């Protein structure tokens, strides 16, 4: 499951980068910083990523998740800080639905 | 290409009338309500759900995306009214009004906007009421829920503008539907008396404004609240 989620995020980032053309996103990896601190996304790009990933997760796993939920917004360390953090966060959300 | 139009609250009243109107025009209409569909047409799809149920709304919008790939127009028509003195309004009534009128509009708009932002175009029409402009006695909670819708409309019009999505609202006068059937006649007459044009609204008045808002050419019209009957805020 983890690999699938990671590949969904990477593919969403690659597609997003066609629009925002940020060279830091040319080869996104688990370590790529997304939002906040040294993150490469601004708030609008993050909104776009969230909606893309929600939709791709729904297609792949046939489950509807809302990434920007209360839990995400109240976590001390944001799940949107890196590809790895986002992968783990989505994995948790999907497991909670089982 | 046929437009894909999502209208909430299509089982009766204005929503049903609008759905039938756009079906006749050749559009595909997706409707929803808490009850069974009351429209039969090959181009009509009905979802039974409560607009304040987040999971149901997310599911419906994702299904529409899978089926059609895009949504051109959203009409946040679902609404409930309740007339009561503020001092005798049950908390549960106030919650129900906000759940459908405000949170329903919020949820459906949020999910549909996620589709529209990818298309770089979209038309969203929300529903207010002249009761909000009038600060109408006896409708404190209903008018407050619609005031929240107005503010949401004008704020998200700014947030969604960069994606080519317009968000406007119509503020109908009383129309003879179920929504006002319980309102005393003298109260309605006094309300009509406060309008510049003193008559009931009819479906055509509403269609006219909605047609204007959702027209392709209206891409420079956003964040506007249009009241019928010459009412102003």
Short mmCIF file of N, CA, C and O in Angstrom, two decimals, chain B residues 116-205:
data_model
loop_
_atom_site.label_atom_id
_atom_site.label_comp_id
_atom_site.label_asym_id
_atom_site.label_seq_id
_atom_site.Cartn_x
_atom_site.Cartn_y
_atom_site.Cartn_z
N UNK B 116 -13.73 21.80 -10.84
CA UNK B 116 -13.73 22.98 -11.72
C UNK B 116 -12.36 23.63 -11.83
O UNK B 116 -12.00 24.16 -12.86
N UNK B 117 -11.58 23.58 -10.72
CA UNK B 117 -10.27 24.25 -10.77
C UNK B 117 -9.36 23.59 -11.80
O UNK B 117 -8.52 24.25 -12.41
N UNK B 118 -9.55 22.30 -12.02
CA UNK B 118 -8.74 21.60 -13.02
C UNK B 118 -9.16 21.99 -14.42
O UNK B 118 -8.36 21.99 -15.35
N UNK B 119 -10.46 22.28 -14.57
CA UNK B 119 -10.98 22.67 -15.89
C UNK B 119 -10.62 24.10 -16.23
O UNK B 119 -10.74 24.51 -17.36
N UNK B 120 -10.28 24.87 -15.19
CA UNK B 120 -10.02 26.31 -15.31
C UNK B 120 -11.28 27.07 -15.71
O UNK B 120 -11.20 28.16 -16.30
N UNK B 121 -12.41 26.51 -15.44
CA UNK B 121 -13.67 27.22 -15.67
C UNK B 121 -14.78 26.56 -14.87
O UNK B 121 -14.73 25.37 -14.58
N UNK B 122 -15.78 27.34 -14.52
CA UNK B 122 -16.92 26.80 -13.77
C UNK B 122 -17.83 27.92 -13.33
O UNK B 122 -17.42 29.08 -13.20
N UNK B 123 -19.08 27.57 -13.14
CA UNK B 123 -20.09 28.55 -12.71
C UNK B 123 -20.81 28.00 -11.49
O UNK B 123 -21.36 26.90 -11.54
N UNK B 124 -20.78 28.77 -10.41
CA UNK B 124 -21.47 28.34 -9.20
C UNK B 124 -22.50 29.41 -8.81
O UNK B 124 -22.16 30.61 -8.79
N UNK B 125 -23.70 28.98 -8.56
CA UNK B 125 -24.73 29.93 -8.12
C UNK B 125 -25.28 29.46 -6.77
O UNK B 125 -25.74 28.32 -6.63
N UNK B 126 -25.18 30.33 -5.78
CA UNK B 126 -25.72 30.05 -4.46
C UNK B 126 -27.06 30.76 -4.29
O UNK B 126 -27.40 31.64 -5.08
N UNK B 127 -27.76 30.36 -3.23
CA UNK B 127 -29.08 30.94 -3.01
C UNK B 127 -29.13 31.71 -1.70
O UNK B 127 -28.86 31.17 -0.63
N UNK B 128 -29.50 32.99 -1.83
CA UNK B 128 -29.78 33.78 -0.64
C UNK B 128 -31.28 34.02 -0.59
O UNK B 128 -32.06 33.22 -1.13
N UNK B 129 -31.69 35.11 -0.01
CA UNK B 129 -33.12 35.42 0.09
C UNK B 129 -33.27 36.90 0.39
O UNK B 129 -32.36 37.51 0.98
N UNK B 130 -34.40 37.47 0.01
CA UNK B 130 -34.62 38.87 0.37
C UNK B 130 -34.78 39.02 1.89
O UNK B 130 -34.61 40.11 2.42
N UNK B 131 -35.09 37.93 2.58
CA UNK B 131 -35.23 37.99 4.04
C UNK B 131 -33.92 38.46 4.70
O UNK B 131 -33.94 39.11 5.75
N UNK B 132 -32.80 38.14 4.04
CA UNK B 132 -31.50 38.57 4.57
C UNK B 132 -31.35 40.09 4.40
O UNK B 132 -30.96 40.80 5.33
N UNK B 133 -31.68 40.58 3.22
CA UNK B 133 -31.58 42.03 2.97
C UNK B 133 -32.54 42.80 3.88
O UNK B 133 -32.21 43.87 4.38
N UNK B 134 -33.72 42.25 4.10
CA UNK B 134 -34.75 42.92 4.92
C UNK B 134 -34.50 42.79 6.42
O UNK B 134 -35.16 43.44 7.21
N UNK B 135 -33.57 41.91 6.82
CA UNK B 135 -33.41 41.56 8.26
C UNK B 135 -34.80 41.25 8.81
O UNK B 135 -35.27 41.83 9.78
N UNK B 136 -35.44 40.33 8.18
CA UNK B 136 -36.87 40.09 8.37
C UNK B 136 -37.20 39.46 9.73
O UNK B 136 -36.72 38.38 10.06
N UNK B 137 -38.06 40.15 10.47
CA UNK B 137 -38.50 39.62 11.78
C UNK B 137 -39.20 38.28 11.58
O UNK B 137 -39.98 38.12 10.66
N UNK B 138 -38.88 37.34 12.47
CA UNK B 138 -39.51 36.03 12.38
C UNK B 138 -38.68 35.05 11.56
O UNK B 138 -39.00 33.87 11.48
N UNK B 139 -37.63 35.57 10.92
CA UNK B 139 -36.81 34.68 10.11
C UNK B 139 -35.34 34.84 10.46
O UNK B 139 -34.46 34.74 9.60
N UNK B 140 -35.09 35.12 11.73
CA UNK B 140 -33.72 35.43 12.17
C UNK B 140 -32.71 34.36 11.76
O UNK B 140 -31.66 34.67 11.19
N UNK B 141 -33.04 33.10 12.02
CA UNK B 141 -32.05 32.05 11.78
C UNK B 141 -31.93 31.74 10.28
O UNK B 141 -30.83 31.58 9.76
N UNK B 142 -33.08 31.68 9.61
CA UNK B 142 -33.08 31.44 8.16
C UNK B 142 -32.26 32.54 7.46
O UNK B 142 -31.37 32.26 6.65
N UNK B 143 -32.57 33.80 7.81
CA UNK B 143 -31.87 34.92 7.18
C UNK B 143 -30.38 34.91 7.55
O UNK B 143 -29.53 35.21 6.71
N UNK B 144 -30.07 34.53 8.78
CA UNK B 144 -28.66 34.48 9.20
C UNK B 144 -27.92 33.40 8.42
O UNK B 144 -26.76 33.59 8.00
N UNK B 145 -28.58 32.26 8.19
CA UNK B 145 -27.90 31.18 7.45
C UNK B 145 -27.63 31.63 6.01
O UNK B 145 -26.60 31.30 5.43
N UNK B 146 -28.54 32.42 5.47
CA UNK B 146 -28.35 32.90 4.10
C UNK B 146 -27.35 34.06 4.04
O UNK B 146 -26.68 34.27 3.03
N UNK B 147 -27.27 34.82 5.15
CA UNK B 147 -26.24 35.87 5.22
C UNK B 147 -24.86 35.21 5.19
O UNK B 147 -23.92 35.71 4.57
N UNK B 148 -24.77 34.07 5.86
CA UNK B 148 -23.51 33.32 5.84
C UNK B 148 -23.21 32.85 4.42
O UNK B 148 -22.05 32.91 3.96
N UNK B 149 -24.24 32.43 3.70
CA UNK B 149 -24.05 32.00 2.31
C UNK B 149 -23.57 33.18 1.45
O UNK B 149 -22.69 33.03 0.61
N UNK B 150 -24.15 34.35 1.70
CA UNK B 150 -23.74 35.53 0.91
C UNK B 150 -22.25 35.84 1.13
O UNK B 150 -21.51 36.11 0.19
N UNK B 151 -21.85 35.82 2.40
CA UNK B 151 -20.46 36.14 2.70
C UNK B 151 -19.52 35.09 2.11
O UNK B 151 -18.47 35.41 1.56
N UNK B 152 -19.93 33.83 2.23
CA UNK B 152 -19.14 32.74 1.64
C UNK B 152 -19.01 32.97 0.13
O UNK B 152 -17.92 32.86 -0.43
N UNK B 153 -20.11 33.30 -0.50
CA UNK B 153 -20.13 33.54 -1.95
C UNK B 153 -19.09 34.60 -2.34
O UNK B 153 -18.30 34.40 -3.26
N UNK B 154 -19.12 35.71 -1.61
CA UNK B 154 -18.26 36.83 -2.01
C UNK B 154 -16.79 36.57 -1.68
O UNK B 154 -15.91 37.05 -2.38
N UNK B 155 -16.56 35.81 -0.62
CA UNK B 155 -15.16 35.52 -0.27
C UNK B 155 -14.57 34.46 -1.20
O UNK B 155 -13.47 34.64 -1.73
N UNK B 156 -15.31 33.38 -1.43
CA UNK B 156 -14.73 32.35 -2.29
C UNK B 156 -14.69 32.78 -3.75
O UNK B 156 -13.90 32.26 -4.52
N UNK B 157 -15.53 33.76 -4.11
CA UNK B 157 -15.43 34.32 -5.47
C UNK B 157 -14.00 34.82 -5.70
O UNK B 157 -13.43 34.65 -6.78
N UNK B 158 -13.42 35.41 -4.63
CA UNK B 158 -12.03 35.90 -4.74
C UNK B 158 -11.05 34.73 -4.78
O UNK B 158 -10.10 34.74 -5.55
N UNK B 159 -11.27 33.75 -3.91
CA UNK B 159 -10.32 32.63 -3.83
C UNK B 159 -10.33 31.76 -5.08
O UNK B 159 -9.33 31.15 -5.44
N UNK B 160 -11.48 31.70 -5.75
CA UNK B 160 -11.60 30.80 -6.90
C UNK B 160 -11.42 31.51 -8.24
O UNK B 160 -11.40 30.86 -9.29
N UNK B 161 -11.29 32.83 -8.19
CA UNK B 161 -11.21 33.60 -9.45
C UNK B 161 -10.03 33.16 -10.31
O UNK B 161 -10.16 33.06 -11.54
N UNK B 162 -8.91 32.85 -9.68
CA UNK B 162 -7.74 32.47 -10.49
C UNK B 162 -7.94 31.16 -11.23
O UNK B 162 -7.20 30.84 -12.15
N UNK B 163 -8.93 30.40 -10.83
CA UNK B 163 -9.20 29.14 -11.54
C UNK B 163 -10.30 29.29 -12.59
O UNK B 163 -10.78 28.30 -13.14
N UNK B 164 -10.73 30.52 -12.83
CA UNK B 164 -11.77 30.73 -13.84
C UNK B 164 -13.16 30.34 -13.36
O UNK B 164 -14.07 30.15 -14.16
N UNK B 165 -13.32 30.20 -12.03
CA UNK B 165 -14.63 29.83 -11.48
C UNK B 165 -15.33 31.10 -10.98
O UNK B 165 -14.73 31.87 -10.22
N UNK B 166 -16.56 31.30 -11.41
CA UNK B 166 -17.33 32.43 -10.87
C UNK B 166 -18.32 31.92 -9.83
O UNK B 166 -18.85 30.81 -9.96
N UNK B 167 -18.54 32.72 -8.80
CA UNK B 167 -19.46 32.35 -7.71
C UNK B 167 -20.37 33.54 -7.44
O UNK B 167 -19.90 34.61 -7.05
N UNK B 168 -21.64 33.37 -7.67
CA UNK B 168 -22.61 34.43 -7.45
C UNK B 168 -23.79 33.89 -6.67
O UNK B 168 -23.91 32.67 -6.47
N UNK B 169 -24.68 34.79 -6.26
CA UNK B 169 -25.87 34.32 -5.55
C UNK B 169 -27.10 35.08 -6.01
O UNK B 169 -27.03 36.26 -6.38
N UNK B 170 -28.20 34.36 -5.98
CA UNK B 170 -29.49 34.98 -6.28
C UNK B 170 -30.28 35.08 -4.98
O UNK B 170 -30.23 34.17 -4.15
N UNK B 171 -30.98 36.19 -4.81
CA UNK B 171 -31.82 36.36 -3.62
C UNK B 171 -33.28 36.48 -4.05
O UNK B 171 -33.77 37.58 -4.31
N UNK B 172 -33.95 35.34 -4.15
CA UNK B 172 -35.34 35.40 -4.61
C UNK B 172 -36.27 36.07 -3.60
O UNK B 172 -36.04 36.03 -2.39
N UNK B 173 -37.33 36.64 -4.12
CA UNK B 173 -38.46 37.10 -3.30
C UNK B 173 -39.30 35.84 -3.02
O UNK B 173 -38.99 34.79 -3.56
N UNK B 174 -40.34 35.95 -2.21
CA UNK B 174 -41.19 34.78 -2.05
C UNK B 174 -41.73 34.29 -3.40
O UNK B 174 -42.14 35.08 -4.24
N UNK B 175 -41.60 32.97 -3.60
CA UNK B 175 -42.18 32.30 -4.76
C UNK B 175 -43.16 31.30 -4.15
O UNK B 175 -42.91 30.78 -3.06
N UNK B 176 -44.27 31.06 -4.81
CA UNK B 176 -45.27 30.18 -4.19
C UNK B 176 -44.84 28.72 -4.26
O UNK B 176 -45.23 27.99 -5.16
N UNK B 177 -43.99 28.32 -3.33
CA UNK B 177 -43.54 26.92 -3.24
C UNK B 177 -43.79 26.42 -1.82
O UNK B 177 -44.25 27.16 -0.95
N UNK B 178 -43.45 25.16 -1.60
CA UNK B 178 -43.60 24.55 -0.27
C UNK B 178 -42.88 25.34 0.82
O UNK B 178 -43.28 25.32 1.97
N UNK B 179 -41.77 25.98 0.40
CA UNK B 179 -40.93 26.65 1.39
C UNK B 179 -41.71 27.71 2.19
O UNK B 179 -41.41 27.97 3.34
N UNK B 180 -42.71 28.33 1.55
CA UNK B 180 -43.41 29.41 2.25
C UNK B 180 -44.87 29.07 2.55
O UNK B 180 -45.63 29.92 3.00
N UNK B 181 -45.25 27.81 2.33
CA UNK B 181 -46.68 27.50 2.47
C UNK B 181 -47.20 27.70 3.90
O UNK B 181 -48.38 27.96 4.09
N UNK B 182 -46.29 27.62 4.86
CA UNK B 182 -46.74 27.75 6.25
C UNK B 182 -46.72 29.20 6.74
O UNK B 182 -47.12 29.49 7.86
N UNK B 183 -46.25 30.10 5.87
CA UNK B 183 -46.15 31.50 6.30
C UNK B 183 -47.52 32.17 6.18
O UNK B 183 -48.18 32.06 5.15
N UNK B 184 -47.96 32.88 7.24
CA UNK B 184 -49.28 33.52 7.20
C UNK B 184 -49.40 34.50 6.02
O UNK B 184 -48.43 35.18 5.67
N UNK B 185 -50.60 34.58 5.44
CA UNK B 185 -50.83 35.40 4.23
C UNK B 185 -50.49 36.87 4.46
O UNK B 185 -49.89 37.53 3.61
N UNK B 186 -50.90 37.41 5.65
CA UNK B 186 -50.65 38.84 5.88
C UNK B 186 -49.16 39.13 5.98
O UNK B 186 -48.69 40.19 5.58
N UNK B 187 -48.43 38.17 6.48
CA UNK B 187 -46.97 38.33 6.59
C UNK B 187 -46.35 38.39 5.19
O UNK B 187 -45.48 39.22 4.91
N UNK B 188 -46.82 37.53 4.31
CA UNK B 188 -46.31 37.52 2.94
C UNK B 188 -46.68 38.82 2.23
O UNK B 188 -45.85 39.43 1.55
N UNK B 189 -47.91 39.29 2.43
CA UNK B 189 -48.34 40.53 1.77
C UNK B 189 -47.48 41.70 2.25
O UNK B 189 -47.07 42.54 1.45
N UNK B 190 -47.19 41.72 3.54
CA UNK B 190 -46.39 42.83 4.05
C UNK B 190 -44.95 42.76 3.52
O UNK B 190 -44.32 43.77 3.24
N UNK B 191 -44.50 41.52 3.31
CA UNK B 191 -43.16 41.34 2.75
C UNK B 191 -43.12 41.82 1.30
O UNK B 191 -42.22 42.55 0.88
N UNK B 192 -44.13 41.41 0.53
CA UNK B 192 -44.19 41.83 -0.88
C UNK B 192 -44.27 43.36 -0.97
O UNK B 192 -43.73 43.97 -1.89
N UNK B 193 -44.93 43.95 0.02
CA UNK B 193 -45.09 45.40 0.05
C UNK B 193 -43.78 46.15 0.22
O UNK B 193 -43.67 47.34 -0.08
N UNK B 194 -42.78 45.45 0.72
CA UNK B 194 -41.48 46.11 0.93
C UNK B 194 -40.59 46.05 -0.31
O UNK B 194 -39.52 46.64 -0.35
N UNK B 195 -41.03 45.27 -1.31
CA UNK B 195 -40.25 45.18 -2.55
C UNK B 195 -40.56 46.38 -3.44
O UNK B 195 -41.66 46.94 -3.37
N UNK B 196 -39.62 46.76 -4.31
CA UNK B 196 -39.89 47.84 -5.27
C UNK B 196 -40.99 47.39 -6.22
O UNK B 196 -41.90 48.15 -6.54
N UNK B 197 -40.92 46.14 -6.65
CA UNK B 197 -41.96 45.58 -7.52
C UNK B 197 -42.75 44.58 -6.67
O UNK B 197 -42.21 43.53 -6.27
N UNK B 198 -44.00 44.93 -6.38
CA UNK B 198 -44.73 44.22 -5.32
C UNK B 198 -45.54 43.03 -5.85
O UNK B 198 -46.75 43.12 -5.99
N UNK B 199 -44.84 41.96 -6.16
CA UNK B 199 -45.54 40.73 -6.56
C UNK B 199 -44.70 39.53 -6.16
O UNK B 199 -43.51 39.67 -5.82
N UNK B 200 -45.32 38.35 -6.18
CA UNK B 200 -44.57 37.12 -5.97
C UNK B 200 -43.54 36.97 -7.09
O UNK B 200 -43.76 37.42 -8.21
N UNK B 201 -42.44 36.33 -6.78
CA UNK B 201 -41.52 35.94 -7.84
C UNK B 201 -42.08 34.71 -8.54
O UNK B 201 -42.87 33.97 -7.96
N UNK B 202 -41.69 34.53 -9.80
CA UNK B 202 -42.08 33.29 -10.49
C UNK B 202 -40.80 32.60 -10.95
O UNK B 202 -39.72 33.19 -10.94
N UNK B 203 -40.94 31.33 -11.33
CA UNK B 203 -39.76 30.56 -11.72
C UNK B 203 -38.95 31.26 -12.80
O UNK B 203 -37.73 31.24 -12.79
N UNK B 204 -39.66 31.87 -13.75
CA UNK B 204 -38.95 32.53 -14.86
C UNK B 204 -38.03 33.65 -14.37
O UNK B 204 -37.00 33.91 -14.98
N UNK B 205 -38.42 34.33 -13.29
CA UNK B 205 -37.57 35.40 -12.75
C UNK B 205 -36.24 34.80 -12.27
O UNK B 205 -35.16 35.37 -12.46
#
